[in-house]
Amino acid sequence: MSRLTRNTLFSPLLILLGMIALSATPLRADSSGYQQTLKSTAWVITSNAENETSAGTGVYVDADKKLLLTNAHVIGESRKAVVFFPTQSGGKLAVRRKFYLDNILKLGIQGDVVAVDRKRDLALIQLPRVPAGIEAIAMADDSTTPGAKVALVGNPGDSAILWVYTAGTVRSVYQKKFKSTHGEHDFMALETQSPIKPGDSGGPIVDEAGKLVGLAQSFSPQSPLVSFCVDITEIRQMLNSPWKSAPLPAKVLLDEAGIEYSRHSSGHYQIDRTVGSNTQAVFVAKNTEYHGRADIRRIWSTVQTTDQAPDETLLMRLVRQNAATKLGAWAVEKTASGYVVFYVAKLDATASDETFESTIDYVARLAAAMQQDLKPKPNQETAQATLQAWLSE
């Protein structure tokens, strides 16, 4: 048999062996990359003022300051978080949620939310300690490019399993401005062709070298395979800029300040202040308002509700009063049942307890004085209906 014939017979086998050899490298690389990323990935659990629990993912980014990065929407208004890092059980990676929850006293770490950037949808949790073997993730210097392969390690909420690996491809990198149920966002987005599920939010997006190139943020409602991530350039900018303190939820602030309150049917908080011989109801908004990097807490009191529009005399009086008030302003709003006149102050949501309580008192005194001056008195049934309509918005 000629040499050509022998090569012809064996060439399919050689080609197959060559394909196996070529494919073995990326398979090992994927496994190695997963193990390395796992050392920086965490499961994050938070709860709001109503004790409703939510969970997501985080990535350890700074070993010196012990900082964990996640999405702002994972944190919500919580200022505490319970963090779990992956561990082994019986010589293997423990992947079941129940295992970690059953061992929360041993494995859970209580962290403080020290910074929130709603615009970028990023938040930082500072930890008192981290387990042995946990490492801060290496970060890419700049954005990756379309066509690049990426991977995510996350904790999808529809699974009883943690530390789930998902591979994908970069579709594009661009500036994305949009609104979500978590607020208004504007950041450099890394769009990928890979599924991100609720619970994966805050998880590390890494390149083939295992470096952080983005943070899992959301997925497209039109296509579950199209996902949006916060680009590494945004992450670096937040880490390198002065951190913005995260405001406390209204309920927590009221409790810590020792202010007595009741919960209105609208969900807002009602504080009754005695002014002279009368009681003036002041309301604190249940949610913090966000405008860029400004966190605003709204405090208001209603002084008049009528089914007729305020006349020119009253409007001019309110305008003059606005020029003299120290903070806040008078406003008139039309609702489905009439018109409401109220005084509203918008306070920095990170202001001290003393400033917060002083603002409540100021709003109460100013509103009570105006209410005494306004004639005729409103029909109480109409007033309650109008107040309810305005508070429910």
mmCIF file with all atom_site columns, N, CA, C and O in Angstrom, residues 36-42 59-61 63 68 84-87 109 127 129-137:
data_model
loop_
_atom_site.group_PDB
_atom_site.id
_atom_site.type_symbol
_atom_site.label_atom_id
_atom_site.label_alt_id
_atom_site.label_comp_id
_atom_site.label_asym_id
_atom_site.label_entity_id
_atom_site.label_seq_id
_atom_site.pdbx_PDB_ins_code
_atom_site.Cartn_x
_atom_site.Cartn_y
_atom_site.Cartn_z
_atom_site.occupancy
_atom_site.B_iso_or_equiv
_atom_site.pdbx_formal_charge
_atom_site.auth_seq_id
_atom_site.auth_comp_id
_atom_site.auth_asym_id
_atom_site.auth_atom_id
_atom_site.pdbx_PDB_model_num
ATOM 1   N N  . GLN A 1 36  ? -12.232 30.904 39.111 1.00 0.00 ? 36  GLN A N  1
ATOM 2   C CA . GLN A 1 36  ? -11.604 32.147 39.527 1.00 0.00 ? 36  GLN A CA 1
ATOM 3   C C  . GLN A 1 36  ? -12.658 33.220 39.844 1.00 0.00 ? 36  GLN A C  1
ATOM 4   O O  . GLN A 1 36  ? -12.574 33.915 40.851 1.00 0.00 ? 36  GLN A O  1
ATOM 5   N N  . THR A 1 37  ? -13.671 33.334 38.986 1.00 0.00 ? 37  THR A N  1
ATOM 6   C CA . THR A 1 37  ? -14.731 34.323 39.204 1.00 0.00 ? 37  THR A CA 1
ATOM 7   C C  . THR A 1 37  ? -15.522 34.005 40.464 1.00 0.00 ? 37  THR A C  1
ATOM 8   O O  . THR A 1 37  ? -15.961 34.909 41.186 1.00 0.00 ? 37  THR A O  1
ATOM 9   N N  . LEU A 1 38  ? -15.676 32.718 40.740 1.00 0.00 ? 38  LEU A N  1
ATOM 10  C CA . LEU A 1 38  ? -16.424 32.278 41.912 1.00 0.00 ? 38  LEU A CA 1
ATOM 11  C C  . LEU A 1 38  ? -15.819 32.827 43.203 1.00 0.00 ? 38  LEU A C  1
ATOM 12  O O  . LEU A 1 38  ? -16.535 33.115 44.171 1.00 0.00 ? 38  LEU A O  1
ATOM 13  N N  . LYS A 1 39  ? -14.501 33.006 43.223 1.00 0.00 ? 39  LYS A N  1
ATOM 14  C CA . LYS A 1 39  ? -13.821 33.500 44.418 1.00 0.00 ? 39  LYS A CA 1
ATOM 15  C C  . LYS A 1 39  ? -14.207 34.946 44.750 1.00 0.00 ? 39  LYS A C  1
ATOM 16  O O  . LYS A 1 39  ? -13.902 35.430 45.841 1.00 0.00 ? 39  LYS A O  1
ATOM 17  N N  . SER A 1 40  ? -14.850 35.630 43.785 1.00 0.00 ? 40  SER A N  1
ATOM 18  C CA . SER A 1 40  ? -15.206 37.037 43.982 1.00 0.00 ? 40  SER A CA 1
ATOM 19  C C  . SER A 1 40  ? -16.710 37.273 43.994 1.00 0.00 ? 40  SER A C  1
ATOM 20  O O  . SER A 1 40  ? -17.159 38.413 44.119 1.00 0.00 ? 40  SER A O  1
ATOM 21  N N  . THR A 1 41  ? -17.496 36.210 43.856 1.00 0.00 ? 41  THR A N  1
ATOM 22  C CA . THR A 1 41  ? -18.947 36.340 43.701 1.00 0.00 ? 41  THR A CA 1
ATOM 23  C C  . THR A 1 41  ? -19.666 36.075 45.015 1.00 0.00 ? 41  THR A C  1
ATOM 24  O O  . THR A 1 41  ? -19.259 35.205 45.785 1.00 0.00 ? 41  THR A O  1
ATOM 25  N N  . ALA A 1 42  ? -20.751 36.816 45.254 1.00 0.00 ? 42  ALA A N  1
ATOM 26  C CA . ALA A 1 42  ? -21.505 36.669 46.498 1.00 0.00 ? 42  ALA A CA 1
ATOM 27  C C  . ALA A 1 42  ? -22.999 36.605 46.216 1.00 0.00 ? 42  ALA A C  1
ATOM 28  O O  . ALA A 1 42  ? -23.480 37.058 45.180 1.00 0.00 ? 42  ALA A O  1
ATOM 29  N N  . VAL A 1 59  ? -20.329 41.329 43.598 1.00 0.00 ? 59  VAL A N  1
ATOM 30  C CA . VAL A 1 59  ? -18.953 40.953 43.259 1.00 0.00 ? 59  VAL A CA 1
ATOM 31  C C  . VAL A 1 59  ? -17.998 41.752 44.143 1.00 0.00 ? 59  VAL A C  1
ATOM 32  O O  . VAL A 1 59  ? -18.151 42.964 44.323 1.00 0.00 ? 59  VAL A O  1
ATOM 33  N N  . TYR A 1 60  ? -17.026 41.081 44.700 1.00 0.00 ? 60  TYR A N  1
ATOM 34  C CA . TYR A 1 60  ? -16.049 41.674 45.609 1.00 0.00 ? 60  TYR A CA 1
ATOM 35  C C  . TYR A 1 60  ? -15.018 42.438 44.782 1.00 0.00 ? 60  TYR A C  1
ATOM 36  O O  . TYR A 1 60  ? -14.328 41.853 43.937 1.00 0.00 ? 60  TYR A O  1
ATOM 37  N N  . VAL A 1 61  ? -14.914 43.759 45.006 1.00 0.00 ? 61  VAL A N  1
ATOM 38  C CA . VAL A 1 61  ? -14.094 44.593 44.125 1.00 0.00 ? 61  VAL A CA 1
ATOM 39  C C  . VAL A 1 61  ? -12.918 45.270 44.822 1.00 0.00 ? 61  VAL A C  1
ATOM 40  O O  . VAL A 1 61  ? -12.017 45.777 44.143 1.00 0.00 ? 61  VAL A O  1
ATOM 41  N N  . ALA A 1 63  ? -10.335 44.686 48.168 1.00 0.00 ? 63  ALA A N  1
ATOM 42  C CA . ALA A 1 63  ? -9.931  43.912 49.345 1.00 0.00 ? 63  ALA A CA 1
ATOM 43  C C  . ALA A 1 63  ? -9.499  44.808 50.496 1.00 0.00 ? 63  ALA A C  1
ATOM 44  O O  . ALA A 1 63  ? -9.673  44.450 51.665 1.00 0.00 ? 63  ALA A O  1
ATOM 45  N N  . LEU A 1 68  ? -18.104 45.281 48.400 1.00 0.00 ? 68  LEU A N  1
ATOM 46  C CA . LEU A 1 68  ? -18.836 44.421 47.480 1.00 0.00 ? 68  LEU A CA 1
ATOM 47  C C  . LEU A 1 68  ? -19.709 45.306 46.600 1.00 0.00 ? 68  LEU A C  1
ATOM 48  O O  . LEU A 1 68  ? -20.422 46.178 47.098 1.00 0.00 ? 68  LEU A O  1
ATOM 49  N N  . PHE A 1 84  ? -23.423 36.155 51.465 1.00 0.00 ? 84  PHE A N  1
ATOM 50  C CA . PHE A 1 84  ? -22.844 34.820 51.517 1.00 0.00 ? 84  PHE A CA 1
ATOM 51  C C  . PHE A 1 84  ? -21.829 34.674 50.392 1.00 0.00 ? 84  PHE A C  1
ATOM 52  O O  . PHE A 1 84  ? -22.112 35.052 49.248 1.00 0.00 ? 84  PHE A O  1
ATOM 53  N N  . PHE A 1 85  ? -20.676 34.122 50.713 1.00 0.00 ? 85  PHE A N  1
ATOM 54  C CA . PHE A 1 85  ? -19.712 33.746 49.691 1.00 0.00 ? 85  PHE A CA 1
ATOM 55  C C  . PHE A 1 85  ? -19.755 32.231 49.518 1.00 0.00 ? 85  PHE A C  1
ATOM 56  O O  . PHE A 1 85  ? -20.134 31.501 50.442 1.00 0.00 ? 85  PHE A O  1
ATOM 57  N N  . PRO A 1 86  ? -19.367 31.713 48.345 1.00 0.00 ? 86  PRO A N  1
ATOM 58  C CA . PRO A 1 86  ? -19.424 30.267 48.115 1.00 0.00 ? 86  PRO A CA 1
ATOM 59  C C  . PRO A 1 86  ? -18.489 29.507 49.049 1.00 0.00 ? 86  PRO A C  1
ATOM 60  O O  . PRO A 1 86  ? -17.404 29.980 49.394 1.00 0.00 ? 86  PRO A O  1
ATOM 61  N N  . THR A 1 87  ? -18.946 28.349 49.476 1.00 0.00 ? 87  THR A N  1
ATOM 62  C CA . THR A 1 87  ? -18.143 27.498 50.341 1.00 0.00 ? 87  THR A CA 1
ATOM 63  C C  . THR A 1 87  ? -18.340 26.049 49.926 1.00 0.00 ? 87  THR A C  1
ATOM 64  O O  . THR A 1 87  ? -19.188 25.741 49.072 1.00 0.00 ? 87  THR A O  1
ATOM 65  N N  . ILE A 1 109 ? -22.658 37.100 56.450 1.00 0.00 ? 109 ILE A N  1
ATOM 66  C CA . ILE A 1 109 ? -21.900 38.278 56.874 1.00 0.00 ? 109 ILE A CA 1
ATOM 67  C C  . ILE A 1 109 ? -22.803 39.496 56.740 1.00 0.00 ? 109 ILE A C  1
ATOM 68  O O  . ILE A 1 109 ? -23.373 39.732 55.675 1.00 0.00 ? 109 ILE A O  1
ATOM 69  N N  . LEU A 1 127 ? -18.042 45.321 54.036 1.00 0.00 ? 127 LEU A N  1
ATOM 70  C CA . LEU A 1 127 ? -18.103 44.132 54.870 1.00 0.00 ? 127 LEU A CA 1
ATOM 71  C C  . LEU A 1 127 ? -17.095 44.230 56.009 1.00 0.00 ? 127 LEU A C  1
ATOM 72  O O  . LEU A 1 127 ? -15.998 44.778 55.829 1.00 0.00 ? 127 LEU A O  1
ATOM 73  N N  . ARG A 1 129 ? -15.601 41.664 57.302 1.00 0.00 ? 129 ARG A N  1
ATOM 74  C CA . ARG A 1 129 ? -14.625 40.598 57.068 1.00 0.00 ? 129 ARG A CA 1
ATOM 75  C C  . ARG A 1 129 ? -15.039 39.810 55.837 1.00 0.00 ? 129 ARG A C  1
ATOM 76  O O  . ARG A 1 129 ? -16.179 39.938 55.361 1.00 0.00 ? 129 ARG A O  1
ATOM 77  N N  . VAL A 1 130 ? -14.134 39.013 55.321 1.00 0.00 ? 130 VAL A N  1
ATOM 78  C CA . VAL A 1 130 ? -14.461 38.073 54.248 1.00 0.00 ? 130 VAL A CA 1
ATOM 79  C C  . VAL A 1 130 ? -13.792 36.730 54.568 1.00 0.00 ? 130 VAL A C  1
ATOM 80  O O  . VAL A 1 130 ? -12.752 36.710 55.238 1.00 0.00 ? 130 VAL A O  1
ATOM 81  N N  . PRO A 1 131 ? -14.365 35.635 54.112 1.00 0.00 ? 131 PRO A N  1
ATOM 82  C CA . PRO A 1 131 ? -13.774 34.324 54.388 1.00 0.00 ? 131 PRO A CA 1
ATOM 83  C C  . PRO A 1 131 ? -12.422 34.155 53.689 1.00 0.00 ? 131 PRO A C  1
ATOM 84  O O  . PRO A 1 131 ? -12.108 34.857 52.722 1.00 0.00 ? 131 PRO A O  1
ATOM 85  N N  . ALA A 1 132 ? -11.641 33.217 54.191 1.00 0.00 ? 132 ALA A N  1
ATOM 86  C CA . ALA A 1 132 ? -10.368 32.889 53.558 1.00 0.00 ? 132 ALA A CA 1
ATOM 87  C C  . ALA A 1 132 ? -10.613 32.384 52.140 1.00 0.00 ? 132 ALA A C  1
ATOM 88  O O  . ALA A 1 132 ? -11.588 31.667 51.885 1.00 0.00 ? 132 ALA A O  1
ATOM 89  N N  . GLY A 1 133 ? -9.759  32.765 51.235 1.00 0.00 ? 133 GLY A N  1
ATOM 90  C CA . GLY A 1 133 ? -9.881  32.314 49.852 1.00 0.00 ? 133 GLY A CA 1
ATOM 91  C C  . GLY A 1 133 ? -10.673 33.232 48.959 1.00 0.00 ? 133 GLY A C  1
ATOM 92  O O  . GLY A 1 133 ? -10.655 33.084 47.734 1.00 0.00 ? 133 GLY A O  1
ATOM 93  N N  . ILE A 1 134 ? -11.371 34.224 49.534 1.00 0.00 ? 134 ILE A N  1
ATOM 94  C CA . ILE A 1 134 ? -12.124 35.187 48.729 1.00 0.00 ? 134 ILE A CA 1
ATOM 95  C C  . ILE A 1 134 ? -11.169 36.266 48.218 1.00 0.00 ? 134 ILE A C  1
ATOM 96  O O  . ILE A 1 134 ? -10.367 36.800 48.986 1.00 0.00 ? 134 ILE A O  1
ATOM 97  N N  . GLU A 1 135 ? -11.285 36.601 46.937 1.00 0.00 ? 135 GLU A N  1
ATOM 98  C CA . GLU A 1 135 ? -10.363 37.553 46.324 1.00 0.00 ? 135 GLU A CA 1
ATOM 99  C C  . GLU A 1 135 ? -11.128 38.657 45.604 1.00 0.00 ? 135 GLU A C  1
ATOM 100 O O  . GLU A 1 135 ? -12.197 38.410 45.035 1.00 0.00 ? 135 GLU A O  1
ATOM 101 N N  . ALA A 1 136 ? -10.569 39.853 45.630 1.00 0.00 ? 136 ALA A N  1
ATOM 102 C CA . ALA A 1 136 ? -11.142 40.951 44.839 1.00 0.00 ? 136 ALA A CA 1
ATOM 103 C C  . ALA A 1 136 ? -10.920 40.650 43.363 1.00 0.00 ? 136 ALA A C  1
ATOM 104 O O  . ALA A 1 136 ? -9.829  40.222 42.962 1.00 0.00 ? 136 ALA A O  1
ATOM 105 N N  . ILE A 1 137 ? -11.935 40.847 42.569 1.00 0.00 ? 137 ILE A N  1
ATOM 106 C CA . ILE A 1 137 ? -11.856 40.505 41.150 1.00 0.00 ? 137 ILE A CA 1
ATOM 107 C C  . ILE A 1 137 ? -10.941 41.483 40.402 1.00 0.00 ? 137 ILE A C  1
ATOM 108 O O  . ILE A 1 137 ? -10.844 42.660 40.770 1.00 0.00 ? 137 ILE A O  1
#
